[in-house]
mmCIF file of C-alpha atoms in Angstrom:
data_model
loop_
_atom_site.group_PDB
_atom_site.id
_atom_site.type_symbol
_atom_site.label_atom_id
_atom_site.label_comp_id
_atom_site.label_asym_id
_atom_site.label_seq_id
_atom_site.Cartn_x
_atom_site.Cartn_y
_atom_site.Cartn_z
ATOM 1 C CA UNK A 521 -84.735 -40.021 -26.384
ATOM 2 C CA UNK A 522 -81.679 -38.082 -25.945
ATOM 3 C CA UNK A 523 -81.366 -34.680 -25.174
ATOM 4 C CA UNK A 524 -79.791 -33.671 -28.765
ATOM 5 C CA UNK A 525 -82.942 -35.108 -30.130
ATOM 6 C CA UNK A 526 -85.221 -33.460 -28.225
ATOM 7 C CA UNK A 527 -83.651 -30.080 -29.506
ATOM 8 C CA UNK A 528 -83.573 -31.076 -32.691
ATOM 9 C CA UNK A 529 -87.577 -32.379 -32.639
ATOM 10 C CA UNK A 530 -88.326 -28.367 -30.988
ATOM 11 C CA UNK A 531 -86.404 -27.105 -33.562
ATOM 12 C CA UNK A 532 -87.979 -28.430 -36.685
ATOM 13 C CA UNK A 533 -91.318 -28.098 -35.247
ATOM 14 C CA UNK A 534 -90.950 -24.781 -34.192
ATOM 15 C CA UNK A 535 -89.680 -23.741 -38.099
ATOM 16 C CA UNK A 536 -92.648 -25.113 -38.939
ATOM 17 C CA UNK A 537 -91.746 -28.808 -40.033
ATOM 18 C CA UNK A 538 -95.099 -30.737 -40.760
ATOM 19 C CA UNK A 539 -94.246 -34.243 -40.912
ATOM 20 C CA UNK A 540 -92.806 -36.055 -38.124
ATOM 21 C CA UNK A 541 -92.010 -38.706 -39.464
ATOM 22 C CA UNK A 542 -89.402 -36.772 -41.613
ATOM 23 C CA UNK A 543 -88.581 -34.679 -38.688
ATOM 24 C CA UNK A 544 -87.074 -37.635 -37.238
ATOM 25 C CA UNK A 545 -85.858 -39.412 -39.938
ATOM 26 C CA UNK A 546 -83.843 -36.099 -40.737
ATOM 27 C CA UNK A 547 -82.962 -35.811 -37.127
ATOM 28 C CA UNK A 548 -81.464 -39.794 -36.652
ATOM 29 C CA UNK A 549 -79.254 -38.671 -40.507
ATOM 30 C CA UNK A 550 -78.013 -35.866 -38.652
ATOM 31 C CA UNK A 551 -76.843 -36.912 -35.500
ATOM 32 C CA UNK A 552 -75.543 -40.087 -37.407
ATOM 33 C CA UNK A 553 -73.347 -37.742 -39.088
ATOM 34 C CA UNK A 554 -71.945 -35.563 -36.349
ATOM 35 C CA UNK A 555 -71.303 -39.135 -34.310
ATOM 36 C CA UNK A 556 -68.890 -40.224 -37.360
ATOM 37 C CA UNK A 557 -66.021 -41.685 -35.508
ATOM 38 C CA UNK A 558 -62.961 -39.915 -38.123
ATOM 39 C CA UNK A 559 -64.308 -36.295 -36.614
ATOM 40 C CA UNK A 560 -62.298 -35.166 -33.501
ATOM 41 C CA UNK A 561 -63.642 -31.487 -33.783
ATOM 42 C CA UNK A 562 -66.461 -31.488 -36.028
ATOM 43 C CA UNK A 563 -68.585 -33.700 -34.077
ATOM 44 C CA UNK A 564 -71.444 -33.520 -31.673
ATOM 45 C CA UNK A 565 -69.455 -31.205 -29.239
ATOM 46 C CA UNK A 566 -69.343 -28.714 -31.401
ATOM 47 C CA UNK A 567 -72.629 -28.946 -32.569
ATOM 48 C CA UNK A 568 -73.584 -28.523 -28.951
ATOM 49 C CA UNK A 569 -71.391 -25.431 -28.533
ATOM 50 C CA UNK A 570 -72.745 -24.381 -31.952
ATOM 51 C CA UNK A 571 -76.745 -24.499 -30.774
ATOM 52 C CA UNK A 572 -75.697 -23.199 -27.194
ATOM 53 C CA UNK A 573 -73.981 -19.620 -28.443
ATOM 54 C CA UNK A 574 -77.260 -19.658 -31.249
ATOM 55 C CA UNK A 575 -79.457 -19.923 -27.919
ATOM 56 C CA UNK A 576 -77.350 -17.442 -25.704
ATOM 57 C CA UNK A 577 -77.639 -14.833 -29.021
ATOM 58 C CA UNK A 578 -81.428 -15.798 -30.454
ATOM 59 C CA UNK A 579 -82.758 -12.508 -29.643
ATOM 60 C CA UNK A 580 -80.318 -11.190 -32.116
ATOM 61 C CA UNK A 581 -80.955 -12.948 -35.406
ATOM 62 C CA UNK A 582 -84.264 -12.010 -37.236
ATOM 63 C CA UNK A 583 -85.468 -15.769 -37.114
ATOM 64 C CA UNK A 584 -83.665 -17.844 -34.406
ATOM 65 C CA UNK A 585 -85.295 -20.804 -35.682
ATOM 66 C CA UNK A 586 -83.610 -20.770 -39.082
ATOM 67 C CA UNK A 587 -80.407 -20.198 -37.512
ATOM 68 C CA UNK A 588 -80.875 -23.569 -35.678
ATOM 69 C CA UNK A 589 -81.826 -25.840 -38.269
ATOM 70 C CA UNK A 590 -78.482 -24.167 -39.906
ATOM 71 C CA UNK A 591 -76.688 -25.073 -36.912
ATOM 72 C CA UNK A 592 -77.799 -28.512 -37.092
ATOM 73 C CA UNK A 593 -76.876 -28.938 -40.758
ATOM 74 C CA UNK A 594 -73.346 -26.714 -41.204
ATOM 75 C CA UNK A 595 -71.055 -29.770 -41.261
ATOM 76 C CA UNK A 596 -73.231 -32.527 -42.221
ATOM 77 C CA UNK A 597 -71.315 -33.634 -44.316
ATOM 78 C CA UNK A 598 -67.497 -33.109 -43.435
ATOM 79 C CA UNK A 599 -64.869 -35.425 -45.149
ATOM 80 C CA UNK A 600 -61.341 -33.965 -44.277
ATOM 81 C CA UNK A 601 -60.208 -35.212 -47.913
ATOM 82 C CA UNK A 602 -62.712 -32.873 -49.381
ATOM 83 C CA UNK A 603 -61.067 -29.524 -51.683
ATOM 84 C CA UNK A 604 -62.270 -26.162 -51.320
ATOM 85 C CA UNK A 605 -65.580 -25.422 -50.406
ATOM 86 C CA UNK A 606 -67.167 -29.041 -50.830
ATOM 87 C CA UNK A 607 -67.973 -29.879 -47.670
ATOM 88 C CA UNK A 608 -70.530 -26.612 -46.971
ATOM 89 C CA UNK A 609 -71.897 -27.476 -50.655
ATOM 90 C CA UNK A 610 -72.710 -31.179 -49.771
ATOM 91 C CA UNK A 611 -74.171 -30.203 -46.374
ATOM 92 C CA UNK A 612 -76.180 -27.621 -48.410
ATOM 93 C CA UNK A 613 -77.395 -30.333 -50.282
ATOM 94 C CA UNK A 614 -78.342 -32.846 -47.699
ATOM 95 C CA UNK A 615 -80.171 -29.833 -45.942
ATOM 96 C CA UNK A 616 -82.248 -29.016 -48.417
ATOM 97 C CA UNK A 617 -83.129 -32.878 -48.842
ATOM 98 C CA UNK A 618 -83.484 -33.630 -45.424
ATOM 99 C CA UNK A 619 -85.142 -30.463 -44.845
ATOM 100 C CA UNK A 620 -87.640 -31.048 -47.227
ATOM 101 C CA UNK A 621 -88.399 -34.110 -46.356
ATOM 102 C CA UNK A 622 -89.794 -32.975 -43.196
ATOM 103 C CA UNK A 623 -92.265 -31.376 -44.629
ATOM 104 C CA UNK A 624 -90.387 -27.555 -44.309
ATOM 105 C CA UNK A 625 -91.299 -24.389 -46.683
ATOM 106 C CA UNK A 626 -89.183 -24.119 -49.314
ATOM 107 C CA UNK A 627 -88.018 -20.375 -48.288
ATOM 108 C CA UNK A 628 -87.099 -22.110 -44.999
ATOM 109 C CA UNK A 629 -85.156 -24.626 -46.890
ATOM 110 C CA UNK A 630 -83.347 -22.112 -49.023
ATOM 111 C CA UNK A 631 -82.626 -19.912 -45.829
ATOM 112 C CA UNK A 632 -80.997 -22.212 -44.589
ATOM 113 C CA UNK A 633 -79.055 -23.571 -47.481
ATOM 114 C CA UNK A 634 -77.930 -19.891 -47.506
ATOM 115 C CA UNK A 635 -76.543 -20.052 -44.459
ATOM 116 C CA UNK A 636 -74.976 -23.486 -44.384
ATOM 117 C CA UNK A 637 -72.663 -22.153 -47.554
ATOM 118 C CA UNK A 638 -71.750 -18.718 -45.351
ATOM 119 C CA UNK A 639 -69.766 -20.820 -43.152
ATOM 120 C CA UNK A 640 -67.146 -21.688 -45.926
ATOM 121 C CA UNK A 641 -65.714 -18.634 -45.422
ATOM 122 C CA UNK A 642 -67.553 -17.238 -42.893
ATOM 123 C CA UNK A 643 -67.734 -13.370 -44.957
ATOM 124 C CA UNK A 644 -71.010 -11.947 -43.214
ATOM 125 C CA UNK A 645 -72.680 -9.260 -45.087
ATOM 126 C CA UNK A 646 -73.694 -5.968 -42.609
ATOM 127 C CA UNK A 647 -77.025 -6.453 -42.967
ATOM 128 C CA UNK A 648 -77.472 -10.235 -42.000
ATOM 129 C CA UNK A 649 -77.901 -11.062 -38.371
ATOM 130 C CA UNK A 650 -78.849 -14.927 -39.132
ATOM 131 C CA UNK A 651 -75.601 -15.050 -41.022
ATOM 132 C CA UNK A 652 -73.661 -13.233 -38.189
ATOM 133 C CA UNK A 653 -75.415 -14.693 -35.576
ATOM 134 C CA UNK A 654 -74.549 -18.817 -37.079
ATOM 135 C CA UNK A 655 -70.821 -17.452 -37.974
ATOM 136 C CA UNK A 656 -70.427 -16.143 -34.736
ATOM 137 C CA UNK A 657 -71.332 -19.623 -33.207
ATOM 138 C CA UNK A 658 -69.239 -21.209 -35.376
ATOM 139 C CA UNK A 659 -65.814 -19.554 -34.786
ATOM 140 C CA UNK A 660 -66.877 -19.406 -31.204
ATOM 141 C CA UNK A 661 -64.202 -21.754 -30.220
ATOM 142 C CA UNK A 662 -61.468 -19.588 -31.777
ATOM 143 C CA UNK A 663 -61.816 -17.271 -28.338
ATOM 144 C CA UNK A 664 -62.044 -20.307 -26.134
ATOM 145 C CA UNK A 665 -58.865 -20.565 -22.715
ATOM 146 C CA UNK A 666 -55.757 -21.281 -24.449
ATOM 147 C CA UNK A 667 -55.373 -24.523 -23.587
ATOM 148 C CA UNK A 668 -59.415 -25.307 -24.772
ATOM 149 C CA UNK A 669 -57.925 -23.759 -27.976
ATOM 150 C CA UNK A 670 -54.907 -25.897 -28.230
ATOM 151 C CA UNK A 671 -57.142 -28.944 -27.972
ATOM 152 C CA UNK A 672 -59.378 -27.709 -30.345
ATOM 153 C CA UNK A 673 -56.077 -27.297 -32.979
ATOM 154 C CA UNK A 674 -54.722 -30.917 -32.053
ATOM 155 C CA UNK A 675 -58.434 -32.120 -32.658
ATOM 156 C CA UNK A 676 -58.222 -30.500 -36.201
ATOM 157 C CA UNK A 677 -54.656 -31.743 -36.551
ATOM 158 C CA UNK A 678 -56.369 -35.363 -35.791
ATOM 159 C CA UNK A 679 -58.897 -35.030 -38.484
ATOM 160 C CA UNK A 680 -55.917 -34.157 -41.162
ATOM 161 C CA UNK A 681 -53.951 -37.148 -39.825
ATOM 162 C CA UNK A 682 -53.765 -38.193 -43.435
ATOM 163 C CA UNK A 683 -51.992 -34.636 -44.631
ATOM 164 C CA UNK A 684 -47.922 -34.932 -44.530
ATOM 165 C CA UNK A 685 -46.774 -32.365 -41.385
ATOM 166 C CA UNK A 686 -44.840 -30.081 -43.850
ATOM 167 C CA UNK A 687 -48.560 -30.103 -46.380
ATOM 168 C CA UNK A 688 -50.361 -29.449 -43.137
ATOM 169 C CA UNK A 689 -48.735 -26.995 -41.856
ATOM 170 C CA UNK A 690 -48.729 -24.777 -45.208
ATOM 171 C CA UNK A 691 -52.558 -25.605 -45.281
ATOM 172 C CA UNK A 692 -53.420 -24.804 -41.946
ATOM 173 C CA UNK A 693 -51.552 -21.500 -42.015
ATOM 174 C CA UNK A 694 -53.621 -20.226 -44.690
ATOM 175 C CA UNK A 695 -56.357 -20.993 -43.165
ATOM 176 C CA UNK A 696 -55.376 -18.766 -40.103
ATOM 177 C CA UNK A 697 -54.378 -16.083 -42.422
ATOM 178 C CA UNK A 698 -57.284 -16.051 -43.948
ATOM 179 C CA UNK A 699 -59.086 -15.820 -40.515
ATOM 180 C CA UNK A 700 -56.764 -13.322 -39.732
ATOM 181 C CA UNK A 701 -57.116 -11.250 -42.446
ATOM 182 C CA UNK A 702 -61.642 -11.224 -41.817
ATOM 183 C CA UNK A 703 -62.520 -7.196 -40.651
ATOM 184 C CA UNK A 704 -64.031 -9.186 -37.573
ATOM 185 C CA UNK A 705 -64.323 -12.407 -36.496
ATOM 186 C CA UNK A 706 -67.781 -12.074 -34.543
ATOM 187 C CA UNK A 707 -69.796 -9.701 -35.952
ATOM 188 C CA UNK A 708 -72.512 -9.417 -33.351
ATOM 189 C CA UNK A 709 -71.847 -6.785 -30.642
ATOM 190 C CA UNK A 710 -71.371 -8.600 -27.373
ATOM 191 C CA UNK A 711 -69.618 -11.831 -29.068
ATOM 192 C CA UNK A 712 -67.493 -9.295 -30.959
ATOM 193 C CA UNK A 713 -66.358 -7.566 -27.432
ATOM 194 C CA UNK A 714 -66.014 -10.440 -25.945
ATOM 195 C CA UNK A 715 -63.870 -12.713 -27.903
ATOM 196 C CA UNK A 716 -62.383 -10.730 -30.873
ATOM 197 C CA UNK A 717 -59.335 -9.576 -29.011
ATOM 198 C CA UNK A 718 -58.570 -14.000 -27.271
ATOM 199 C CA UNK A 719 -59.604 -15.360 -30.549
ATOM 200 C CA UNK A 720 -57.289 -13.044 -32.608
ATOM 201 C CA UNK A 721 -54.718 -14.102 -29.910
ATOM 202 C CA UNK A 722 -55.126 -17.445 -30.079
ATOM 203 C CA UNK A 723 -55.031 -17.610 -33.875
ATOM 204 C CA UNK A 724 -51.879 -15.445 -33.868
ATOM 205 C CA UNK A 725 -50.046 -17.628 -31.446
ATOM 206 C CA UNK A 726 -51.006 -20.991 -33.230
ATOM 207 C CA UNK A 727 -49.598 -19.463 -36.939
ATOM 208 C CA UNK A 728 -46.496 -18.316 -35.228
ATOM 209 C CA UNK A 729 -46.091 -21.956 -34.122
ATOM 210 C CA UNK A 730 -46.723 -22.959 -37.548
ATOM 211 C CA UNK A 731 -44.036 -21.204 -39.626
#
């Protein structure tokens, strides 16, 4: 058993998952998913970056545990051909079936389809450490070194190797805009001091190389 497993088995069973057979059933989907050879950056790396910031910052989401199994299921499903929002909604979706499955309550199960759908645009409300907490994890790679974040931009670059350069470059800027444009990146206090002022750097650097 591999150590992503493991995690995953503590996880479920911790948010109170009652049948392990669905526990690993939903566990095997999962990492099948993140192992998908056409992700460069959406793939188990990040969702080990993802679950080690959601470890470092547990002690500031009201229940750690739902965080995780959000972690987990945030980009189930990620087809770079997808429009708009569809990705999040599909790995909603397969949350709440896999989820389910494992024999989780079904306020766990909407908790966490909750939070899967915040990280389409990643707009936190003030009174939502989960939501913060996930978010934060997500975007952590925005603050990374600058060359960490350049490989992180070729890796998304390689997942949208299908998108014309002149398409993808439009496409991509608006999604740095829109990044740009957030009140704060991480909303949590220490991630916030820590890596609003690189990320916003980083982000501003790779849209001026874009237009």
């Amino acid at each position: 058993m591999d150590d992503l497993t493991a995690r995953w088995r503590d996880t479920a069973r911790a948010a109170g998952a009652t049948d392990p057979a669905g526990v690993d059933r939903a566990g095997a989907r999962l990492l099948a998913a993140w192992r998908e050879p056409h992700r460069h950056h959406h793939d188990e790396g990040h969702l080990r970056s993802v679950l080690d910031v959601v470890d470092a910052y547990a002690g500031q989401a009201r229940d750690p545990d739902l965080v995780r199994l959000a972690a987990w299921c945030h980009d189930a499903v990620y087809d770079p051909r997808a429009a708009g929002d569809a990705n999040e909604r599909a790995s909603a979706d397969l949350a709440g079936e896999l989820l389910a499955a494992a024999g989780l309550r079904a306020a766990t199960v909407t908790g966490v389809r909750r939070l899967v759908l915040l990280t389409a645009g990643h707009v936190v409300a003030p009174d939502d450490p989960d939501g913060a907490l996930l978010c934060d994890a997500d975007l952590a790679v925005l603050a990374a070194p600058a060359q960490r974040y350049d490989r992180y931009a070729d890796a998304i670059r390689a997942e949208y190797a299908h998108v014309p350069e002149p398409d993808f470059r439009t496409g991509r800027a608006a999604v740095l805009r829109h990044l740009l444009a957030l009140p704060a990146l991480y909303r949590l206090p220490e991630p916030h001091a820590r890596w609003e002022a690189p990320a916003r750097a980083n982000l501003s650097r790779e849209l001026g190389a874009l237009t």
